[in-house]
Structure formats: C-alpha cells, structure tokens
Short mmCIF file of C-alpha atoms in Angstrom, two decimals:
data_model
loop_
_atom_site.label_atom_id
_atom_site.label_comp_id
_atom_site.label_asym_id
_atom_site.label_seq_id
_atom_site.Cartn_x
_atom_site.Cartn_y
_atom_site.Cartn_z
CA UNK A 1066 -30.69 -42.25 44.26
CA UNK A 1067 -30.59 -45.28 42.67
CA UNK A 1068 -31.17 -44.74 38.63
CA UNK A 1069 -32.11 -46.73 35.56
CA UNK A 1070 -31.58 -44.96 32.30
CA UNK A 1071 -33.40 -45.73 29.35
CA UNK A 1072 -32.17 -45.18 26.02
CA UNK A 1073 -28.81 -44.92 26.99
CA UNK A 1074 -27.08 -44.44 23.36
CA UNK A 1075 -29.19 -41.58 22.19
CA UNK A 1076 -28.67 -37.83 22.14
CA UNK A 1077 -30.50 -37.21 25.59
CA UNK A 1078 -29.94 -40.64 26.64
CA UNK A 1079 -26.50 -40.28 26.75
CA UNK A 1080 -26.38 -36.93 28.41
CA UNK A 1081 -28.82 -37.97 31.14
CA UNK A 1082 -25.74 -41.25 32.06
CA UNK A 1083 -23.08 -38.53 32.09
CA UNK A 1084 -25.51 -35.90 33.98
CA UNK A 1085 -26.78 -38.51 36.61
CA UNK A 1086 -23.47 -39.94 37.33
CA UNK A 1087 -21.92 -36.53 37.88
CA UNK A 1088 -24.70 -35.46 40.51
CA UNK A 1089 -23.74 -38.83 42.83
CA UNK A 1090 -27.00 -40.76 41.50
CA UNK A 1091 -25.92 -44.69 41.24
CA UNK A 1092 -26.71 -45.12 37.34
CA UNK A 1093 -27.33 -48.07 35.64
CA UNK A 1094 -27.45 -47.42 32.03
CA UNK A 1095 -29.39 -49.68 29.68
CA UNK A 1096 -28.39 -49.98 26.20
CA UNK A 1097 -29.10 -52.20 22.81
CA UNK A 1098 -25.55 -51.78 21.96
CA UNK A 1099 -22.67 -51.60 24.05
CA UNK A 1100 -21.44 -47.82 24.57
CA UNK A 1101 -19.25 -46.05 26.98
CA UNK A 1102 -20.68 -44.95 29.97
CA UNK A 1103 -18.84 -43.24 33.73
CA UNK A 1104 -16.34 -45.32 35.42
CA UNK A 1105 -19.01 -45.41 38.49
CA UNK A 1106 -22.09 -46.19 35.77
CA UNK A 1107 -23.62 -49.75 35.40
CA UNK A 1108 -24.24 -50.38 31.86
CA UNK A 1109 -26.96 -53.51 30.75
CA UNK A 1110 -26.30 -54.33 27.34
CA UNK A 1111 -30.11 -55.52 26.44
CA UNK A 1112 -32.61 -55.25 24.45
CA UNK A 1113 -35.53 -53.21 25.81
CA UNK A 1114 -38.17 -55.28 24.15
CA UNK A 1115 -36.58 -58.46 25.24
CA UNK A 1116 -39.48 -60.52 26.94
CA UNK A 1117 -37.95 -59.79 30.97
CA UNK A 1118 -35.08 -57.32 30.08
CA UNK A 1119 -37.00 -54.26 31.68
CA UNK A 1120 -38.10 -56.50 34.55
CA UNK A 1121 -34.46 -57.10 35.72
CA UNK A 1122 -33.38 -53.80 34.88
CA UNK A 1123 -35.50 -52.09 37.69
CA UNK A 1124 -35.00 -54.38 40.30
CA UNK A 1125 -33.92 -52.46 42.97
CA UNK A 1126 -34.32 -48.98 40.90
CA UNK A 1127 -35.80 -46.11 42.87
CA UNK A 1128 -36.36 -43.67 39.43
CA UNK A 1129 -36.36 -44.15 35.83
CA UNK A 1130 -35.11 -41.85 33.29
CA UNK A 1131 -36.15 -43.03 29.60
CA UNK A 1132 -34.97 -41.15 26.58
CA UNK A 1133 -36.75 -43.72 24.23
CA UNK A 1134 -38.13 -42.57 21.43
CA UNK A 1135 -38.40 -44.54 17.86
CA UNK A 1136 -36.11 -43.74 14.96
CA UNK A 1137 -35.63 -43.03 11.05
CA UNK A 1138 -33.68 -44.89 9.03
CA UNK A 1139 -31.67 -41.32 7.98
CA UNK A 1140 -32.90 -38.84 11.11
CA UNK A 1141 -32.68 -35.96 9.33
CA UNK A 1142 -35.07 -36.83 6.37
CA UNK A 1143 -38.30 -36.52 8.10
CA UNK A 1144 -39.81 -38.86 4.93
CA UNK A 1145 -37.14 -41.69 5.76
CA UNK A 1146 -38.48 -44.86 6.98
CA UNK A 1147 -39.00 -46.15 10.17
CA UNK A 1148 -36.01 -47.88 11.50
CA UNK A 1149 -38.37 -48.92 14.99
CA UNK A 1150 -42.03 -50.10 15.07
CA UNK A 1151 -44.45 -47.42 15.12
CA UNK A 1152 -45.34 -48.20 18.71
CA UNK A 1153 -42.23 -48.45 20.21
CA UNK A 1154 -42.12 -46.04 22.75
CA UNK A 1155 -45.91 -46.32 23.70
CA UNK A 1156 -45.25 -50.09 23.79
CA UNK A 1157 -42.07 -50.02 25.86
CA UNK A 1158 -43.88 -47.82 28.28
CA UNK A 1159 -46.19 -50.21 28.78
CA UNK A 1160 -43.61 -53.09 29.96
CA UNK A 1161 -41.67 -50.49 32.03
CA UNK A 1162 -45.34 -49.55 33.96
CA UNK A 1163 -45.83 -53.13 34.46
CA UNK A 1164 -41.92 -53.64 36.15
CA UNK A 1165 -42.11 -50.89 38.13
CA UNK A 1166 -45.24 -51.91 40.09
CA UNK A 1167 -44.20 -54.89 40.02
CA UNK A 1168 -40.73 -54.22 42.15
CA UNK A 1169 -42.61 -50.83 43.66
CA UNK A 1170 -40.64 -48.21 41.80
CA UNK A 1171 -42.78 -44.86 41.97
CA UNK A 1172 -40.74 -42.66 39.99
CA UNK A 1173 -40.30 -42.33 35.93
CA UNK A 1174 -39.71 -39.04 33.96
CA UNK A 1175 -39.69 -39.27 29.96
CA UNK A 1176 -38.75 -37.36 27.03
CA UNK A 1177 -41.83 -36.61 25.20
CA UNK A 1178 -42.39 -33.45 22.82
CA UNK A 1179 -43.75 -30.00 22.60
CA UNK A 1180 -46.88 -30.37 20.34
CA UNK A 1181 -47.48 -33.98 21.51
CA UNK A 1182 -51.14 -34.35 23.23
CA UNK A 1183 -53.03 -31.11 24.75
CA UNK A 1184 -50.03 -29.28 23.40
CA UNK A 1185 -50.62 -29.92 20.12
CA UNK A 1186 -52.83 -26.50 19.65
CA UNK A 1187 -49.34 -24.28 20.17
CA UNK A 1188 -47.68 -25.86 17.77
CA UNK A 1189 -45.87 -24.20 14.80
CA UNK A 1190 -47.39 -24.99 11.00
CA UNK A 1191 -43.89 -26.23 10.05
CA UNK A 1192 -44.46 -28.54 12.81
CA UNK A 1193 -47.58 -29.48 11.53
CA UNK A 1194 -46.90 -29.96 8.19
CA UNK A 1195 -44.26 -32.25 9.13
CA UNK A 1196 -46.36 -34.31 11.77
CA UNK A 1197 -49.41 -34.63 8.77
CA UNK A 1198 -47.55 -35.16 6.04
CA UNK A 1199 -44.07 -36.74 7.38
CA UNK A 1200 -42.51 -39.33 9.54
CA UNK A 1201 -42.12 -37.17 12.24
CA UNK A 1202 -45.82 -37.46 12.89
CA UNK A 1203 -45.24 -41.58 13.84
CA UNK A 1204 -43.02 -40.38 16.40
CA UNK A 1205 -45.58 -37.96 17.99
CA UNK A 1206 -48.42 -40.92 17.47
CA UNK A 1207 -45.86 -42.90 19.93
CA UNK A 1208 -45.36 -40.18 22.55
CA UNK A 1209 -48.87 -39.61 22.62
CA UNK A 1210 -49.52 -43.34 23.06
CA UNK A 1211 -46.53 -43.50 25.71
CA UNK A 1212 -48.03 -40.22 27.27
CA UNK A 1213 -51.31 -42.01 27.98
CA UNK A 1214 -49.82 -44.96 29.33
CA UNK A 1215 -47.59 -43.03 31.49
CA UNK A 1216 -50.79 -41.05 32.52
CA UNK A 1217 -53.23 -43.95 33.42
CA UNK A 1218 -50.66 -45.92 35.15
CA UNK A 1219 -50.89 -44.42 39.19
CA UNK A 1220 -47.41 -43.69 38.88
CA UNK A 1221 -45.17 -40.45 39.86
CA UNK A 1222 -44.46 -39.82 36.13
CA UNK A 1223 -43.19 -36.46 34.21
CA UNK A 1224 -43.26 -36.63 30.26
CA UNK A 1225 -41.35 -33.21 29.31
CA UNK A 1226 -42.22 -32.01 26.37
CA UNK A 1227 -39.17 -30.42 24.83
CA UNK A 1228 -39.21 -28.18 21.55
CA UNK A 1229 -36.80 -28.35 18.76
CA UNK A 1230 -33.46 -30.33 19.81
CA UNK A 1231 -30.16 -29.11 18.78
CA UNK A 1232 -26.78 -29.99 20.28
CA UNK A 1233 -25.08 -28.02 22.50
CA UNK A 1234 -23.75 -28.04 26.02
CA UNK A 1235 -25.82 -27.31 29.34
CA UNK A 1236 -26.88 -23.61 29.92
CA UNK A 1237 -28.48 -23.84 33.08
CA UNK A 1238 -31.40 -21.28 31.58
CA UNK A 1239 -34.58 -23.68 30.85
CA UNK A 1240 -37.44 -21.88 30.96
CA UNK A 1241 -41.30 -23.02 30.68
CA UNK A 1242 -43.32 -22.04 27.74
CA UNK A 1243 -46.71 -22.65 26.48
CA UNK A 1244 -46.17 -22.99 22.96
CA UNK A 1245 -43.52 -24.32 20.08
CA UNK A 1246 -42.83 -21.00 18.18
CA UNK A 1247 -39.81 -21.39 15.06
CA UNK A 1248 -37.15 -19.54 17.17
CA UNK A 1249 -37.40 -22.28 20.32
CA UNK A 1250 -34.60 -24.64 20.80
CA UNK A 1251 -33.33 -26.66 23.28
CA UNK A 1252 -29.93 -28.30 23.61
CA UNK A 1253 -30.46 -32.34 24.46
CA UNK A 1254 -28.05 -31.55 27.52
CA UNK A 1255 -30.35 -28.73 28.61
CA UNK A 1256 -33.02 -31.34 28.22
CA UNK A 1257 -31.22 -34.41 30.07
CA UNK A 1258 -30.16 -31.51 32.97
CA UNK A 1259 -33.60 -30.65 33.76
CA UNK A 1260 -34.77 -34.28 33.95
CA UNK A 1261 -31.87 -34.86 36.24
CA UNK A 1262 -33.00 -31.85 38.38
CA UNK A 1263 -36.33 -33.11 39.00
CA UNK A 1264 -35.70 -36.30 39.98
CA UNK A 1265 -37.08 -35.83 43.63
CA UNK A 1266 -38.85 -32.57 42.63
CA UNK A 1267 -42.68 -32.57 42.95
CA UNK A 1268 -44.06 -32.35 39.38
CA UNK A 1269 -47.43 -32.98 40.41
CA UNK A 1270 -49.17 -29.50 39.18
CA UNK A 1271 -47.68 -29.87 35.55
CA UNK A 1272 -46.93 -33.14 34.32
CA UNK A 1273 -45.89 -32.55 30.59
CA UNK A 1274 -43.91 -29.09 30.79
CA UNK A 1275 -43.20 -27.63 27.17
CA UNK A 1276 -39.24 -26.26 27.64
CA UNK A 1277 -37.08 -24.42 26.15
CA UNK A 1278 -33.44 -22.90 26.07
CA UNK A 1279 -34.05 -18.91 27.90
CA UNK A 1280 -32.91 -16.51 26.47
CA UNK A 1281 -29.80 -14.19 27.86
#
C-alpha cells in the first residue's frame, strides 16, 4: 500500500516510517525538518501548513498515517508554552480532508488520546487536573477539534486514542480498554504498530479505540 506519513520526526511518527517500511508498505515520509528515514522510504522535507504542501503529498497516496499533534516549548513541563498554534492539529486535519477528496484517498488513521471527546468521562483526575489547569489541556482542545473534523468528513478515518506514552520497543500485546486508569501505558512503538496493523482493517464499529500496553 502506498503510504503518506504525517509527522514523521516525532515519537510515533517516527516509529510508524520504520514500522510501515518494514511491513512492504511504499512510505513516503513527510517532515518539517530533514530526518533519517528507510533506504526504501520517500522523505518530503515540507512544511505541513505550507499553502499546497499536503496537496502534493497525497497525490497518488492510498492511506494516511498522521502522528501530528502540537507541542511545548519543554514537553515535559505540562505549564511550558506552546511551541505550535493551539489549532494545529484540528487545523491540519482540515487541509489533509480537503487533499484527500480531492485526489480520492479514502483512508486516514490518527493519533488522538484516551480522555479526548466521549472518552473524556474515564479519565484519571491527574489527567484532569492537568487538562484544566495545564497545557496539556490545548493539546486535547486540538484532538478534539481534529477528531470532529476527521468525523464529519465521509472519510474511512480511525483516531486511536492512546493512554499515557512511554518509550519502549513493540510488544505485540495491545489491548482495548474503556478507560485511562494511572497504571496504563503504552509504548509509542506499540502505538505506531497497531496503526500499521489496521491499515486495511475495518474499523468501522469503533472509530476512536482507547489502547493500552496488556499485561503478561
């Protein structure tokens, strides 16, 4: 299958290049900065935003995998300040939707996050602390706007909702869940392995699946 990842430089981003690649999907990787990427990998060097840089991304594209999301100036400092706009992710979404119909490519599956949306009621109070009182709650604003979009488009989208990220390798033991308890964590490969899996998979009865690492 013919690929165009999103967010190509980031945690999942770069996971999902390596992931794709591996499993014989033809990749092209979009990225702001120039990274390295598979010998058989296309990387764009572009500018997401960039008035026409989506639009000749996914020509000829048959999915899209986007790890977007919008970033703090120090990413572990939940008060830092915004390194993107606030709408970011919600606003790229909205330029990818309009590409993709344009050039009649069906298929995009997103990172989004557990708690974002409808799954906001199983969230944590850590979690929402942080989301009232933080930074962190910009980024779920954005999902949720990107969510919507995604939603409203007539497109064969996914948003997976994953709960806390942590680095790791892939495990191969994702498991579904309903809510975002303290003890869930998922590694971002676990995340960008999953979103490879389901590529072609029908995700039709469950668009924004909460997962999580299972347990041994």
């Amino acid at each position: 299958m013919k690929v165009l990842v999103l967010g190509a430089s980031g945690g999942v981003g770069a996971h999902l290049v390596r992931l794709a690649t591996a499993a014989g999907h033809e990749v092209t990787a979009m990225s702001r900065t120039r990274i390295e990427v598979p010998g058989e990998a296309r990387l764009v060097v572009d500018d997401v935003q960039r008035e026409g840089a989506i639009d000749a991304a996914v020509v000829g594209q048959e999915a899209v995998l986007s790890a977007l999301g919008i970033r703090r100036a120090k990413a572990s400092n939940p008060w830092s300040d915004l390194a993107s706009p606030p709408d970011f992710t919600s606003r790229t979404a909205a330029l990818l939707v309009d590409a993709m119909k344009r050039h009649g490519v069906r298929r995009v599956i997103a990172v989004s996050a557990a708690g974002v949306g409808d799954s906001r009621k199983g969230l944590n109070w850590m979690m929402r602390f942080f989301i009232r009182w933080s930074n962190v709650g910009a980024n779920y604003r954005d999902l949720e706007g990107m969510e919507t979009v995604y939603a409203a488009s007539g497109l064969d989208w996914c948003c997976v909702r994953p709960t806390g990220l942590k680095d790791g390798q892939v495990s191969k033991r994702v498991r579904q869940i309903d809510s975002f308890p303290f003890s869930e964590w998922i590694s971002r490969a676990d995340v960008a392995d999953w979103m490879v899996e389901h590529l072609a998979a029908d995700v039709s009865s469950n668009r924004t699946p909460i997962i999580t690492e299972g347990r041994a």
